[in-house]
Coordinates of C-alpha atoms in Angstrom, one line a residue:
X1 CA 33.4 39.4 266.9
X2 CA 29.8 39.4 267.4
X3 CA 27.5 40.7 264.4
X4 CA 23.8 40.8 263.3
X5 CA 22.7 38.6 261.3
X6 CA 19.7 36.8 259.4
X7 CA 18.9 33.2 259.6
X8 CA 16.4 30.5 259.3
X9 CA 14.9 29.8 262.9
X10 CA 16.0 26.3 262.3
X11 CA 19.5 27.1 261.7
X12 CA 20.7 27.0 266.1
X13 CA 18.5 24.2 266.5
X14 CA 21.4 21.9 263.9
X15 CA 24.1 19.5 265.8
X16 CA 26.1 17.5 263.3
X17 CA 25.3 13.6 264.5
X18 CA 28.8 12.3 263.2
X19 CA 29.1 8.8 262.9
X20 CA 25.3 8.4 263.2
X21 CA 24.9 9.9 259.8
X22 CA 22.9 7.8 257.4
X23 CA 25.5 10.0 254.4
X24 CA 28.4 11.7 256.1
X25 CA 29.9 14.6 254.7
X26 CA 33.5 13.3 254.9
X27 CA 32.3 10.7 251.0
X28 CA 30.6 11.5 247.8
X29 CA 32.1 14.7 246.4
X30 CA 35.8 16.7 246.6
X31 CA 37.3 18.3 250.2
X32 CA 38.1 21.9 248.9
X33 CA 41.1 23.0 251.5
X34 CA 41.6 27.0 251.9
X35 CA 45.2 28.2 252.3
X36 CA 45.1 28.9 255.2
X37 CA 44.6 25.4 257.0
X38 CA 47.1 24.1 253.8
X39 CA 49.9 26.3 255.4
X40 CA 49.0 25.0 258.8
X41 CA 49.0 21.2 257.3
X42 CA 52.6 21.6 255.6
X43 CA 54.2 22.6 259.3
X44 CA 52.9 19.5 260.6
X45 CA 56.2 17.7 260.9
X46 CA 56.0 14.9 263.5
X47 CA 53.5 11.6 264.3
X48 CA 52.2 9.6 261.3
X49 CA 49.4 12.2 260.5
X50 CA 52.1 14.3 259.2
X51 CA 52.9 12.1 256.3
X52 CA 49.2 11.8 255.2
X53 CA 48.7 15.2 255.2
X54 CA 51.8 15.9 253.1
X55 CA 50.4 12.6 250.7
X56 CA 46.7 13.1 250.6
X57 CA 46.2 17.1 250.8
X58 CA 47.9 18.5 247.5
X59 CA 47.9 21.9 245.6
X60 CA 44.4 22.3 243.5
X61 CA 46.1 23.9 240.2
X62 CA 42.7 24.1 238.4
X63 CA 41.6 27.8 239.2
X64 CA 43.1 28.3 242.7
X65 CA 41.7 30.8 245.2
X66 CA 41.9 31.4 249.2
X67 CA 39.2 29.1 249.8
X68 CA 39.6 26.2 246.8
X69 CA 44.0 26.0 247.3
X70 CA 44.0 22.7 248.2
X71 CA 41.8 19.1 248.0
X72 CA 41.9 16.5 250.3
X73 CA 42.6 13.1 248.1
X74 CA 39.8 10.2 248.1
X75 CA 39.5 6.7 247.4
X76 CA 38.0 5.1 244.9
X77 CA 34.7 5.5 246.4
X78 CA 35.4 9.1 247.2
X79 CA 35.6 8.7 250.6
X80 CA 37.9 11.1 252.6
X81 CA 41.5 9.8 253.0
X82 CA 41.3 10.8 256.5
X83 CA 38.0 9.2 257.4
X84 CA 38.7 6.1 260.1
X85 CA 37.0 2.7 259.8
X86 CA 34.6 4.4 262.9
X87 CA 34.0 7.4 260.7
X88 CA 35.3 9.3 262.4
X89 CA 38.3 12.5 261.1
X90 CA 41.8 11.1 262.1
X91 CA 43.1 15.2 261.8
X92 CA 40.3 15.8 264.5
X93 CA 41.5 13.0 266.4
X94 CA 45.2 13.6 266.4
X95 CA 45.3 17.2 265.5
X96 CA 42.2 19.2 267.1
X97 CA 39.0 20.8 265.8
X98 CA 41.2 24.2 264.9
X99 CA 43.3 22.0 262.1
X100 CA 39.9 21.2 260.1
X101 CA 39.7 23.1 257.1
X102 CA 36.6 25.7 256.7
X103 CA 34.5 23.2 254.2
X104 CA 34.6 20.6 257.2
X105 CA 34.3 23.7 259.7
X106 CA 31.2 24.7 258.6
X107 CA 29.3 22.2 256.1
X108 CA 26.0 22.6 256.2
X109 CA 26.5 26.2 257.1
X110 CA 26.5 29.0 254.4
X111 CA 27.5 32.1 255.4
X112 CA 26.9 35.3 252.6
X113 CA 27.3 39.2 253.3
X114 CA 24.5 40.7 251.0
X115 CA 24.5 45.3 251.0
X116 CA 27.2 44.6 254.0
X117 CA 24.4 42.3 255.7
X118 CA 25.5 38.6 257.1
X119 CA 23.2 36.4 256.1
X120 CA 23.4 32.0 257.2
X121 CA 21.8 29.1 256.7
X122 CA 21.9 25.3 256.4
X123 CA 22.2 23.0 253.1
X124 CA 19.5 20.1 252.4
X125 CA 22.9 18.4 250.7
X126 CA 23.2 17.2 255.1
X127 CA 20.5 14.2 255.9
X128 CA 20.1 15.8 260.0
X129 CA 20.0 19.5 258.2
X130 CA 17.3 18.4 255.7
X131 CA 15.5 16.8 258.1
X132 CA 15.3 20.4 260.3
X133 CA 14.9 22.4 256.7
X134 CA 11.9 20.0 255.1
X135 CA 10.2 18.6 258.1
X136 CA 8.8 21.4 259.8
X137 CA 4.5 21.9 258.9
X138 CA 5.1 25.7 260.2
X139 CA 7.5 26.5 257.5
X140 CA 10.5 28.4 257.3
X141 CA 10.9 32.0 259.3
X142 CA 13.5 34.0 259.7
X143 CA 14.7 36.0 262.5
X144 CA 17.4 38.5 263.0
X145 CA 20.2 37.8 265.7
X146 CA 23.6 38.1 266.9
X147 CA 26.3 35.3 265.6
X148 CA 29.8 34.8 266.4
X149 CA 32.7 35.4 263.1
X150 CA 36.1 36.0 262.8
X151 CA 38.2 36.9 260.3
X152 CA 38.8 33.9 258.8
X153 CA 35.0 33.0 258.6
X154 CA 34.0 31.8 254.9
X155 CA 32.2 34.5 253.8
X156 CA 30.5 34.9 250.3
X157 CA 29.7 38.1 248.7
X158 CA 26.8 37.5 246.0
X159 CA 26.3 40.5 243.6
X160 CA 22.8 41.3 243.8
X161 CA 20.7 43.3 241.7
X162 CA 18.5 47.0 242.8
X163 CA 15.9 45.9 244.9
X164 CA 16.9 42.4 245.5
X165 CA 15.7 42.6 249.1
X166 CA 12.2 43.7 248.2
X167 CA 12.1 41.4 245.1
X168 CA 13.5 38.5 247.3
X169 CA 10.8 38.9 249.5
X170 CA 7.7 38.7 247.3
X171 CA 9.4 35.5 245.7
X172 CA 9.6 33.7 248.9
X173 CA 5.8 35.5 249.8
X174 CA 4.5 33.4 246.6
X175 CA 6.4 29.4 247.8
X176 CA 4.9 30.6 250.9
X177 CA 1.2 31.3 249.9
X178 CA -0.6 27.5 251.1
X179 CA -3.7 29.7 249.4
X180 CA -2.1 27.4 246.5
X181 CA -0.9 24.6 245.3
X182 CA 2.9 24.3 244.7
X183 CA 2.8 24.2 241.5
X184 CA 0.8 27.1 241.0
X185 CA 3.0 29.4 243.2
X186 CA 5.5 27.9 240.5
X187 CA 3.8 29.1 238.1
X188 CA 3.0 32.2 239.2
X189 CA 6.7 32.8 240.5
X190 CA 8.0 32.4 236.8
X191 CA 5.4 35.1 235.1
X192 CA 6.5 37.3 237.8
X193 CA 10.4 36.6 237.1
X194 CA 9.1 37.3 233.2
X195 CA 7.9 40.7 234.0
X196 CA 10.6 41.8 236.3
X197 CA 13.5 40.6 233.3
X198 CA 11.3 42.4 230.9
X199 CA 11.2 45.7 233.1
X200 CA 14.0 48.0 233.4
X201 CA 15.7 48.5 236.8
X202 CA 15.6 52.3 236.5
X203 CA 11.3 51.3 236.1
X204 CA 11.4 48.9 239.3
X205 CA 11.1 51.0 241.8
X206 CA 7.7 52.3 240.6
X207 CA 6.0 49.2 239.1
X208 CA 6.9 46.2 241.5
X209 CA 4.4 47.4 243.9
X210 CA 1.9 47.3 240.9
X211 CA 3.3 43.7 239.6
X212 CA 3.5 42.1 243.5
X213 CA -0.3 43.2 243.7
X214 CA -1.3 41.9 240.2
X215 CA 0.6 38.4 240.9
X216 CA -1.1 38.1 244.4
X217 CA -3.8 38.5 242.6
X218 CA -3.7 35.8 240.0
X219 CA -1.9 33.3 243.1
X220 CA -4.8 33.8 245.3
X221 CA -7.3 33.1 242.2
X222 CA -4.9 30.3 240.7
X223 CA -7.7 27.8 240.2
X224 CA -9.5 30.5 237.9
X225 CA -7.1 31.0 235.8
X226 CA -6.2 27.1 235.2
X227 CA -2.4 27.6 235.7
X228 CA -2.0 23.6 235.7
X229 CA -2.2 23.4 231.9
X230 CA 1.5 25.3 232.0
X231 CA 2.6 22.3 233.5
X232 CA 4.6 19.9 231.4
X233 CA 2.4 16.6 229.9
X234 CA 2.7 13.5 232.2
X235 CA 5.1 12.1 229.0
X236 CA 7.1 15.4 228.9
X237 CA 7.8 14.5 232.7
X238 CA 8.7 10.7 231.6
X239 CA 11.0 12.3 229.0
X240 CA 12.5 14.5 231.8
X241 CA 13.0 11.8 234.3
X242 CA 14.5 9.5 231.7
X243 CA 17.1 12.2 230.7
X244 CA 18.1 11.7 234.4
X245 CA 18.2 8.4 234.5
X246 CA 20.6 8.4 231.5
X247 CA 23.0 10.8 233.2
X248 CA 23.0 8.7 236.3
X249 CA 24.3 5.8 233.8
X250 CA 26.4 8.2 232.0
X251 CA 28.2 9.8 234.7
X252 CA 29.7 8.5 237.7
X253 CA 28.3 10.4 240.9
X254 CA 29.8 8.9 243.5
X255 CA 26.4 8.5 245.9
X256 CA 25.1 5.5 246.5
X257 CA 21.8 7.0 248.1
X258 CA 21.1 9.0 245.0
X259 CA 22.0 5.7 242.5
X260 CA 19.2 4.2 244.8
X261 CA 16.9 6.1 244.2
X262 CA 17.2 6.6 240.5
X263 CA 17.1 2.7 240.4
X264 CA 13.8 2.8 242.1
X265 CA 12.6 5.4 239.9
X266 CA 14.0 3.5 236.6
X267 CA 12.3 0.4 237.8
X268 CA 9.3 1.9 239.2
X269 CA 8.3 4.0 235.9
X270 CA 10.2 1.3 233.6
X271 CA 12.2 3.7 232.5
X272 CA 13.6 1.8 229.6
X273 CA 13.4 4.4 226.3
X274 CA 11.0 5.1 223.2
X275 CA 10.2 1.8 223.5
X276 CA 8.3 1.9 226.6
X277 CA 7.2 5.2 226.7
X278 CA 3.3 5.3 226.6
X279 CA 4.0 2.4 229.6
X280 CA 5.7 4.4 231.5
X281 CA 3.8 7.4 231.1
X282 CA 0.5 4.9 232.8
X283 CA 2.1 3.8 235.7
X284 CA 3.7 7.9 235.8
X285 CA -0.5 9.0 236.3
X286 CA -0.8 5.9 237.7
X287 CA 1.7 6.8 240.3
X288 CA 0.7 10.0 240.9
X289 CA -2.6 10.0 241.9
X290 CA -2.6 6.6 244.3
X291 CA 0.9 7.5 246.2
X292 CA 1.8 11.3 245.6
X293 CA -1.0 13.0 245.6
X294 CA -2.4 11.8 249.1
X295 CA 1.2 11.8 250.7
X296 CA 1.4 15.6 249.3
X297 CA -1.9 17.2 250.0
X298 CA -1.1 16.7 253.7
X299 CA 2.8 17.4 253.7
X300 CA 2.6 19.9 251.1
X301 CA 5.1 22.4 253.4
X302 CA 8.1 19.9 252.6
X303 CA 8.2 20.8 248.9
X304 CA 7.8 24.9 250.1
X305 CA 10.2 24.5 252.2
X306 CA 12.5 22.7 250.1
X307 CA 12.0 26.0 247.5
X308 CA 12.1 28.7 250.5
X309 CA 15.4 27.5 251.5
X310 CA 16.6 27.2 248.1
X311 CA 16.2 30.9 247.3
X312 CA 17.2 31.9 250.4
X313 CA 20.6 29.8 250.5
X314 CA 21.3 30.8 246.9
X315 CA 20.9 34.6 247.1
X316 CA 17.8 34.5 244.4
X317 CA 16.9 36.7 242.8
X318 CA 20.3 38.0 241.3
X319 CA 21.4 39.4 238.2
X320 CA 18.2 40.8 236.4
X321 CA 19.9 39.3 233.1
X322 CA 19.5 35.8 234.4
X323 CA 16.3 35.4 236.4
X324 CA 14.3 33.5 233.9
X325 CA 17.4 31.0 234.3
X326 CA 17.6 31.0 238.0
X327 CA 13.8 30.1 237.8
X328 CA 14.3 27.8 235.2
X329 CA 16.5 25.8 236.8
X330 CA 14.5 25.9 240.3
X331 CA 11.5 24.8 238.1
X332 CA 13.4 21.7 236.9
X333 CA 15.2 20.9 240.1
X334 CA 11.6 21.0 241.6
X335 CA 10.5 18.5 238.4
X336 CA 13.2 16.1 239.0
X337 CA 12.3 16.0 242.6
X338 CA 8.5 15.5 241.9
X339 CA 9.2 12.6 238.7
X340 CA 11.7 10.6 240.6
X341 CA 9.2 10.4 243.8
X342 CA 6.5 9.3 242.0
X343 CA 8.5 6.6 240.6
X344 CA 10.0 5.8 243.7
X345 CA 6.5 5.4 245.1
X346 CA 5.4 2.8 242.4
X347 CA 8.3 1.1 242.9
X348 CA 7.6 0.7 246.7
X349 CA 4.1 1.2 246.6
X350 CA 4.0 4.0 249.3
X351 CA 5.3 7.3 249.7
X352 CA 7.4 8.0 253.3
X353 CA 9.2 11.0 254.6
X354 CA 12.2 9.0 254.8
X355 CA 11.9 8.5 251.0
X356 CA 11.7 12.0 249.9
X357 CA 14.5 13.0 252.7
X358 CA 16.6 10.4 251.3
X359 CA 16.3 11.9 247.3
X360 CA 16.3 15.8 248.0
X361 CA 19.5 14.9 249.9
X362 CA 20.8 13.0 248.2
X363 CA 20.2 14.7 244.7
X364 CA 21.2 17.6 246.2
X365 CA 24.1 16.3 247.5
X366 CA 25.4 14.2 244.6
X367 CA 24.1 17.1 241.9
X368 CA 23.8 20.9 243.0
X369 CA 27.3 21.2 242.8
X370 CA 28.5 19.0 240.1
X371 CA 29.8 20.6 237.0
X372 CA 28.9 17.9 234.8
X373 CA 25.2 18.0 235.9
X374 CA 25.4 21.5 235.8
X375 CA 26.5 21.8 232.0
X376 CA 23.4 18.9 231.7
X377 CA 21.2 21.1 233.0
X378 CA 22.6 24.0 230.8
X379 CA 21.7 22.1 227.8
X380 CA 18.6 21.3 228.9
X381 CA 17.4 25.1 229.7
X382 CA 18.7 26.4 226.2
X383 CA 16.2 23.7 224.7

């Protein structure tokens, strides 16, 4: 059945490169299996695929639903028990595209039904997807069309707050303003969170006209108002990064793209505790101003568009209890991203788009849905 729907203008232009992948989708993290396609698997009787599936896709009995009912087993590297030695799917080989389960269906694509509205879009988490989401100098637009679903499409339902559309708006209105730098339209994003938390919803509705005009405002005049000296010291960002480097040490990710790159940064910022600190925070400024600075102030749009399709594929703004957290955690996501690139750059000595392609996807990919980087991050936001 065909329906309207919003999208990113990028999201028809995406074709999965399979094997060519530089990170393929089928390693790194678990293969959730929806009941559905489990049922389908258990009345495959006949041919040697039918004992794999019976061995390597079992019952998930840690909080079940329609969509998580099942996991597809991995090796030790967490690679796919049904990814061939040509990377290639052995159930797409020998039992057709309609016996994939949704994740594999759909991965990048994220489908979400918002006031009864479909709304899709891609994850950076997929290297040929980032490079669509990141790359492009016009930025991300959005256009209203007609998509194909069925009934068994994968659809989430966030629960949004009252006047998440016009709120949602104005936020991706500031990450879009090139009037400013990107950390200004940071800045300015998380007063503007501060005031709508601090407002009653039954008050929205006549004061976020006034707010959106009075945070244009202050955006367009960010230099005036000095908004850079909100930003965290040059050795509160060498204290940030390490606290990612140890996690990387502490906890088993599974990604050896992302280990990469926290090497580089480690080695790049020598990253090696107290011990080291004031060195590290050097070659940090260092860092910054010969490699990131120049790379940035012409590519600018692939840290905007990094944070447009964040909120977008997230839903933000959503409860009005937790904004200051959704920010929060954008803002350190967006920290991490900045730290470990500048310490990648020392360690090269240059700054690329293949390097920064290679972290937000990876990072994304190894972190945005791991539950022990999540509880991290937790800790870290109630400091």
């Amino acid at each position: 059945m065909k329906k309207q729907v919003l999208q990113p203008t990028y999201f028809e232009k995406f074709s999965c490169i399979g094997p060519a992948c530089e990170d393929t989708c089928c390693a790194g993290w678990k293969v959730s299996v929806d009941k559905r396609t489990f049922q389908k698997y258990r009345k495959v009787t006949s041919g040697a695929i039918a004992k794999n599936l019976r061995t390597n896709v079992t019952r998930e009995r840690a909080n079940p639903s329609d969509s998580n009912y099942a996991k597809i087993n991995a090796d030790e590297n967490m690679k796919c028990a049904f990814l061939n030695e040509d990377k290639l799917c052995n159930v797409y080989i020998e039992l057709g595209e309609s016996y994939l389960c949704d994740t594999c269906t759909y991965f990048p694509r994220q489908m979400n039904v918002i006031d009864k509205h479909i709304e899709r879009d891609l994850s950076v988490a997929c290297p040929e997807a980032a490079r669509l989401i990141l790359l492009n100098p016009e930025g991300i637009d959005f256009v209203m069309q007609e998509g194909e679903f069925d009934k068994h499409t994968p659809l989430t339902h966030p629960d949004v707050t009252n006047l998440f559309w016009d709120i949602r708006m104005f936020v991706i209105q500031i990450l879009q303003n090139r009037q400013a730098s990107i950390e200004s339209r940071l800045l300015v994003l998380g007063m503007f969170m501060e005031k709508i938390q601090a407002t009653t919803e039954d008050e929205w509705a006549h004061k976020l006209p006034r707010y959106i005009s009075e945070y244009e405002g202050i955006l367009n005049n960010s230099a005036a108002f000095d908004l850079h000296t909100y930003l965290p010291s040059d050795e509160e960002m060498v204290n940030i990064l390490y606290t990612l480097v140890k996690f990387q040490k502490e906890y088993e990710v599974f990604n050896r793209r992302f280990d990469e790159c926290v090497e580089e940064l480690e080695e790049g910022l020598q990253l090696k505790g107290q011990e080291t600190v004031q060195q590290s925070v050097a070659l940090y400024t260092q860092n910054e101003q010969i490699y990131y600075k120049p790379f940035f102030e012409k590519k600018e749009y692939i840290l905007e568009n990094y944070l447009v399709n964040y909120v977008f594929k997230n839903s933000l703004p959503q409860s009005q209890t937790s904004f200051i957290k959704e920010y929060k955690r954008l803002f350190m996501y967006f920290l991490f991203i900045k730290g470990t690139l500048i310490g990648m750059a020392g360690y090269h000595q240059v700054l690329s788009e293949e390097m920064v392609l290679k972290f937000v996807q990876s990072f994304t990919k190894a972190l945005e849905n791991n539950d022990a980087f999540l509880n991290f991050m937790e800790n870290i936001l109630d400091n």
